[in-house]
Short mmCIF file of C-alpha atoms in Angstrom, two decimals:
data_model
loop_
_atom_site.label_atom_id
_atom_site.label_comp_id
_atom_site.label_asym_id
_atom_site.label_seq_id
_atom_site.Cartn_x
_atom_site.Cartn_y
_atom_site.Cartn_z
CA MET J 26 0.00 0.00 0.00
CA GLY J 27 1.32 3.47 -0.87
CA ASP J 28 1.50 6.45 1.39
CA PRO J 29 -2.13 7.53 2.04
CA PHE J 30 -0.89 11.04 2.79
CA ARG J 31 0.43 11.59 -0.74
CA GLY J 32 -2.96 12.41 -2.27
CA LEU J 33 -3.38 15.22 0.25
CA VAL J 34 -0.31 17.17 -0.82
CA PRO J 35 -2.26 20.25 -2.08
CA PHE J 36 -4.39 20.29 1.08
CA VAL J 37 -1.38 19.92 3.35
CA HIS J 38 0.59 22.53 1.43
CA TYR J 39 -2.23 25.06 1.67
CA PHE J 40 -2.42 24.84 5.45
CA SER J 41 1.30 24.39 6.10
CA ALA J 42 2.05 27.56 4.13
CA ARG J 43 -0.27 29.40 6.53
CA GLY J 44 1.19 28.04 9.74
CA PHE J 45 -1.14 25.11 10.38
CA ARG J 46 0.57 21.73 10.18
CA PRO J 47 -2.00 19.00 9.44
CA GLN J 48 -1.61 15.62 11.10
CA ARG J 49 -0.59 12.56 9.09
CA LEU J 50 -3.26 10.14 7.97
CA GLN J 51 -3.44 6.79 9.71
CA LEU J 52 -5.60 5.04 7.09
CA PRO J 53 -6.60 5.56 3.44
CA LEU J 54 -9.68 7.69 2.85
CA VAL J 55 -12.74 6.08 1.25
CA ALA J 56 -15.29 7.50 -1.19
CA VAL J 57 -18.47 5.77 -2.38
CA VAL J 58 -19.89 6.89 -5.73
CA PHE J 59 -23.45 5.82 -6.51
CA ALA J 60 -24.49 5.34 -10.12
CA ASN J 61 -27.50 7.63 -9.81
CA GLN J 62 -29.35 10.00 -7.50
CA ARG J 63 -32.02 7.45 -6.59
CA ASP J 64 -29.53 5.01 -5.09
CA PHE J 65 -27.70 7.85 -3.36
CA LEU J 66 -30.85 9.20 -1.71
CA ARG J 67 -32.02 5.72 -0.77
CA TYR J 68 -28.74 5.05 1.02
CA ALA J 69 -28.81 8.44 2.76
CA SER J 70 -32.36 7.82 3.97
CA ARG J 71 -31.54 4.33 5.18
CA THR J 72 -28.56 5.56 7.19
CA GLY J 73 -30.38 8.54 8.69
CA ALA J 74 -28.41 11.26 6.90
CA LYS J 75 -30.28 14.58 6.96
CA LEU J 76 -29.58 16.18 3.59
CA LEU J 77 -30.47 19.64 2.39
CA PRO J 78 -32.47 19.82 -0.87
CA GLY J 79 -30.22 19.51 -3.91
CA THR J 80 -27.40 17.77 -2.06
CA LEU J 81 -25.01 16.13 -4.53
CA GLY J 82 -22.72 14.52 -1.99
CA TYR J 83 -21.73 14.58 1.65
CA TYR J 84 -19.05 13.55 4.08
CA SER J 85 -20.15 11.31 6.95
CA PRO J 86 -18.11 11.79 10.14
CA MET J 87 -19.67 8.61 11.51
CA THR J 88 -18.40 6.35 8.71
CA ASN J 89 -15.54 8.67 7.69
CA ARG J 90 -16.57 8.25 4.06
CA ILE J 91 -17.55 10.54 1.21
CA LEU J 92 -20.89 9.63 -0.38
CA LEU J 93 -21.89 11.09 -3.75
CA TYR J 94 -23.48 10.13 -7.05
CA ASP J 95 -22.53 10.46 -10.69
CA LEU J 96 -24.52 13.32 -12.22
CA THR J 97 -23.58 12.15 -15.71
CA ALA J 98 -25.14 8.72 -15.05
CA GLY J 99 -22.19 7.18 -16.87
CA ARG J 100 -22.40 9.53 -19.87
CA GLY J 101 -18.86 10.83 -20.09
CA GLU J 102 -19.76 13.31 -22.82
CA ASP J 103 -21.89 15.36 -20.41
CA GLU J 104 -19.23 18.04 -19.83
CA ARG J 105 -21.26 20.41 -17.65
CA ASN J 106 -22.40 17.69 -15.27
CA TRP J 107 -18.91 16.26 -15.14
CA GLN J 108 -17.60 19.64 -14.00
CA VAL J 109 -20.24 19.64 -11.26
CA ASN J 110 -19.11 16.12 -10.34
CA ALA J 111 -15.53 17.31 -10.07
CA LYS J 112 -16.42 20.26 -7.82
CA THR J 113 -18.52 18.01 -5.60
CA ILE J 114 -15.64 15.57 -5.25
CA ILE J 115 -13.21 18.36 -4.36
CA HIS J 116 -15.63 19.92 -1.88
CA GLU J 117 -16.33 16.66 -0.07
CA ALA J 118 -12.67 15.60 -0.21
CA ALA J 119 -11.79 18.86 1.53
CA HIS J 120 -14.23 17.97 4.31
CA GLN J 121 -12.85 14.46 4.61
CA SER J 122 -9.26 15.70 4.58
CA ALA J 123 -9.99 18.33 7.22
CA PHE J 124 -11.67 15.84 9.55
CA ASN J 125 -8.78 13.39 9.20
CA THR J 126 -5.82 15.73 9.59
CA GLY J 127 -6.78 17.70 12.68
CA VAL J 128 -8.12 20.76 10.87
CA HIS J 129 -11.54 19.70 12.22
CA SER J 130 -12.40 17.13 14.86
CA ARG J 131 -14.69 14.20 14.05
CA TYR J 132 -15.66 14.04 17.72
CA ALA J 133 -16.64 17.68 18.27
CA MET J 134 -18.15 19.27 15.20
CA PRO J 135 -17.06 22.78 14.22
CA PRO J 136 -19.62 25.46 13.37
CA ARG J 137 -21.29 24.63 10.08
CA TRP J 138 -20.01 27.81 8.45
CA VAL J 139 -16.42 26.84 9.25
CA ALA J 140 -16.73 23.40 7.65
CA GLU J 141 -18.70 24.58 4.61
CA GLY J 142 -16.58 27.68 4.18
CA LEU J 143 -13.50 25.52 3.88
CA GLY J 144 -15.20 23.07 1.52
CA THR J 145 -16.44 25.80 -0.80
CA MET J 146 -13.10 27.57 -0.72
CA PHE J 147 -11.33 24.46 -2.00
CA GLU J 148 -13.64 24.31 -5.02
CA ALA J 149 -11.53 27.08 -6.60
CA ARG J 150 -8.62 25.87 -8.71
CA GLY J 151 -6.25 28.40 -7.21
CA VAL J 152 -6.75 26.82 -3.78
CA TRP J 153 -6.30 23.15 -4.66
CA ASP J 154 -3.73 23.80 -7.42
CA SER J 155 -1.90 26.91 -6.27
CA ARG J 156 1.34 25.88 -7.96
CA ASN J 157 -0.19 26.34 -11.41
CA HIS J 158 -2.75 28.98 -10.42
CA PRO J 159 -1.03 31.23 -7.87
CA SER J 160 -2.99 34.50 -8.06
CA GLN J 161 -5.75 35.65 -5.74
CA HIS J 162 -8.02 35.82 -8.78
CA ASP J 163 -7.54 32.05 -9.19
CA ARG J 164 -8.44 31.48 -5.55
CA VAL J 165 -11.81 33.19 -5.92
CA ASN J 166 -14.72 30.77 -6.21
CA LYS J 167 -16.62 32.64 -8.92
CA TYR J 168 -19.86 30.75 -8.41
CA ARG J 169 -19.91 31.42 -4.66
CA MET J 170 -18.80 35.03 -5.13
CA LEU J 171 -21.71 35.75 -7.46
CA ALA J 172 -24.08 33.94 -5.11
CA PHE J 173 -22.90 36.12 -2.23
CA LYS J 174 -23.36 39.29 -4.25
CA ARG J 175 -26.90 38.23 -5.17
CA TYR J 176 -27.54 37.42 -1.52
CA THR J 177 -26.31 40.81 -0.29
CA ALA J 178 -28.31 42.62 -2.97
CA SER J 179 -31.57 40.85 -2.17
CA ARG J 180 -31.96 39.63 1.41
CA ARG J 181 -28.83 39.74 3.56
CA GLN J 182 -29.49 41.81 6.66
CA LYS J 183 -27.11 44.38 8.07
CA GLY J 184 -25.43 43.02 11.18
CA ALA J 185 -25.71 39.44 9.95
CA LEU J 186 -22.32 38.28 11.21
CA PRO J 187 -22.97 37.67 14.95
CA PRO J 188 -25.94 35.32 14.42
CA PHE J 189 -24.19 33.65 11.50
CA VAL J 190 -20.99 32.74 13.35
CA SER J 191 -22.87 31.67 16.48
CA SER J 192 -25.56 29.45 14.94
CA ASP J 193 -26.14 26.93 12.14
CA ARG J 194 -29.77 27.97 11.67
CA GLY J 195 -29.13 29.82 8.42
CA PHE J 196 -28.22 26.59 6.66
CA TYR J 197 -31.76 25.33 7.24
CA SER J 198 -33.68 28.56 6.62
CA ASP J 199 -31.68 29.84 3.62
CA ALA J 200 -29.13 27.28 2.46
CA ASP J 201 -28.06 29.21 -0.65
CA GLY J 202 -27.40 32.35 1.35
CA ALA J 203 -25.64 30.45 4.14
CA TYR J 204 -23.28 28.63 1.77
CA ALA J 205 -22.49 31.90 0.01
CA GLU J 206 -21.82 33.63 3.33
CA ALA J 207 -19.70 30.72 4.56
CA TRP J 208 -17.47 30.93 1.49
CA ALA J 209 -17.28 34.72 1.56
CA LEU J 210 -16.43 35.01 5.26
CA THR J 211 -13.89 32.20 5.10
CA PHE J 212 -12.20 33.62 2.01
CA PHE J 213 -12.09 37.09 3.54
CA LEU J 214 -10.55 35.83 6.79
CA VAL J 215 -8.00 33.57 5.07
CA GLU J 216 -6.92 36.28 2.64
CA THR J 217 -6.76 39.18 5.11
CA ARG J 218 -6.22 37.53 8.51
CA PRO J 219 -4.57 34.17 7.81
CA ARG J 220 -2.80 33.81 11.15
CA GLN J 221 -5.95 34.56 13.11
CA TYR J 222 -8.01 32.24 10.93
CA MET J 223 -5.60 29.36 11.53
CA GLN J 224 -5.71 30.13 15.25
CA TYR J 225 -9.49 29.98 15.07
CA LEU J 226 -9.37 26.61 13.29
CA GLN J 227 -7.12 25.29 16.04
CA ARG J 228 -9.60 26.56 18.62
CA THR J 229 -12.59 24.85 17.00
CA ALA J 230 -10.60 21.64 16.41
CA SER J 231 -9.63 21.37 20.08
CA LEU J 232 -13.13 21.31 21.56
CA PRO J 233 -13.73 18.52 24.10
CA ASN J 234 -14.86 15.29 22.47
CA PHE J 235 -18.64 14.92 22.13
CA SER J 236 -19.24 18.39 23.53
CA VAL J 237 -22.04 20.67 22.36
CA TYR J 238 -20.68 23.94 20.98
CA ARG J 239 -23.34 26.39 22.07
CA SER J 240 -23.97 29.84 20.61
CA PRO J 241 -22.46 31.89 23.47
CA GLU J 242 -19.23 29.88 23.35
CA ARG J 243 -19.09 30.15 19.56
CA LEU J 244 -19.47 33.90 19.72
CA GLN J 245 -16.92 34.23 22.51
CA ASP J 246 -14.30 32.17 20.66
CA PHE J 247 -14.83 34.18 17.48
CA THR J 248 -14.55 37.55 19.20
CA GLU J 249 -11.51 36.54 21.24
CA ILE J 250 -9.63 35.94 18.00
CA PHE J 251 -11.14 38.39 15.50
CA GLY J 252 -12.31 41.11 17.89
CA SER J 253 -15.71 42.17 19.14
CA ASP J 254 -16.25 45.16 16.85
CA PHE J 255 -18.54 43.42 14.38
CA GLU J 256 -19.53 46.68 12.72
CA LEU J 257 -15.92 47.40 11.78
CA LEU J 258 -15.24 43.81 10.76
CA GLU J 259 -18.34 43.72 8.58
CA SER J 260 -17.43 46.98 6.85
CA HIS J 261 -14.00 45.56 5.94
CA TYR J 262 -15.56 42.26 4.94
CA VAL J 263 -18.26 43.70 2.68
CA ARG J 264 -15.83 46.13 1.06
CA PHE J 265 -13.38 43.29 0.38
CA MET J 266 -16.11 41.22 -1.25
CA ASN J 267 -17.39 44.15 -3.32
CA GLU J 268 -13.91 44.65 -4.76
CA LEU J 269 -13.64 41.05 -6.00
CA ASN J 270 -14.43 40.30 -9.62
#
């Protein structure tokens, strides 16, 4: 058997370059690809997975596996759906990698925005292939950026950050907006405050096993690292996002 860590080189490089040294894998990582959506949803239902509408794949901390289905249904010529397949694989592989290298803990879940922000960030080619795509422009997830701009133009409320970082509720009431916000906030913090962001990841990864991470503790941990002036932080954040293209 080869080195199971070798396939994680881009992931490891990304975090190591920013001062976070991921742990080595102990076992190979497993992905299960279903032939079609029907079989995928049937398996998810049978195992009790609670999926949001439109879910194309997910990482299961319980089984430590990625589960997804082939959107092309075996038709290799379906280029658009194959690109969606590829992004889904990268997104879920980022989750699996994070939960197996100490970036997240499988035994004390991080805030949903932290996990999904990281997964959506890795969808961009400049993140998972920075050697060949080194510019910030390459690191921007164009799809998520446009989704965030639509979200801010239509329904995002001023002062949205405190409830967002302290609760997962947005992912159930407005999944599109929550995923867009998770990417945007993560990208902003990584690009402008990388040392603090890595410190925050270490904080969320070191929660006591099987503990419940309640809203007051989430908010306290966030403000201890990024500061309590949410109005100032949000002004920097929104301006940063508005300047992306």
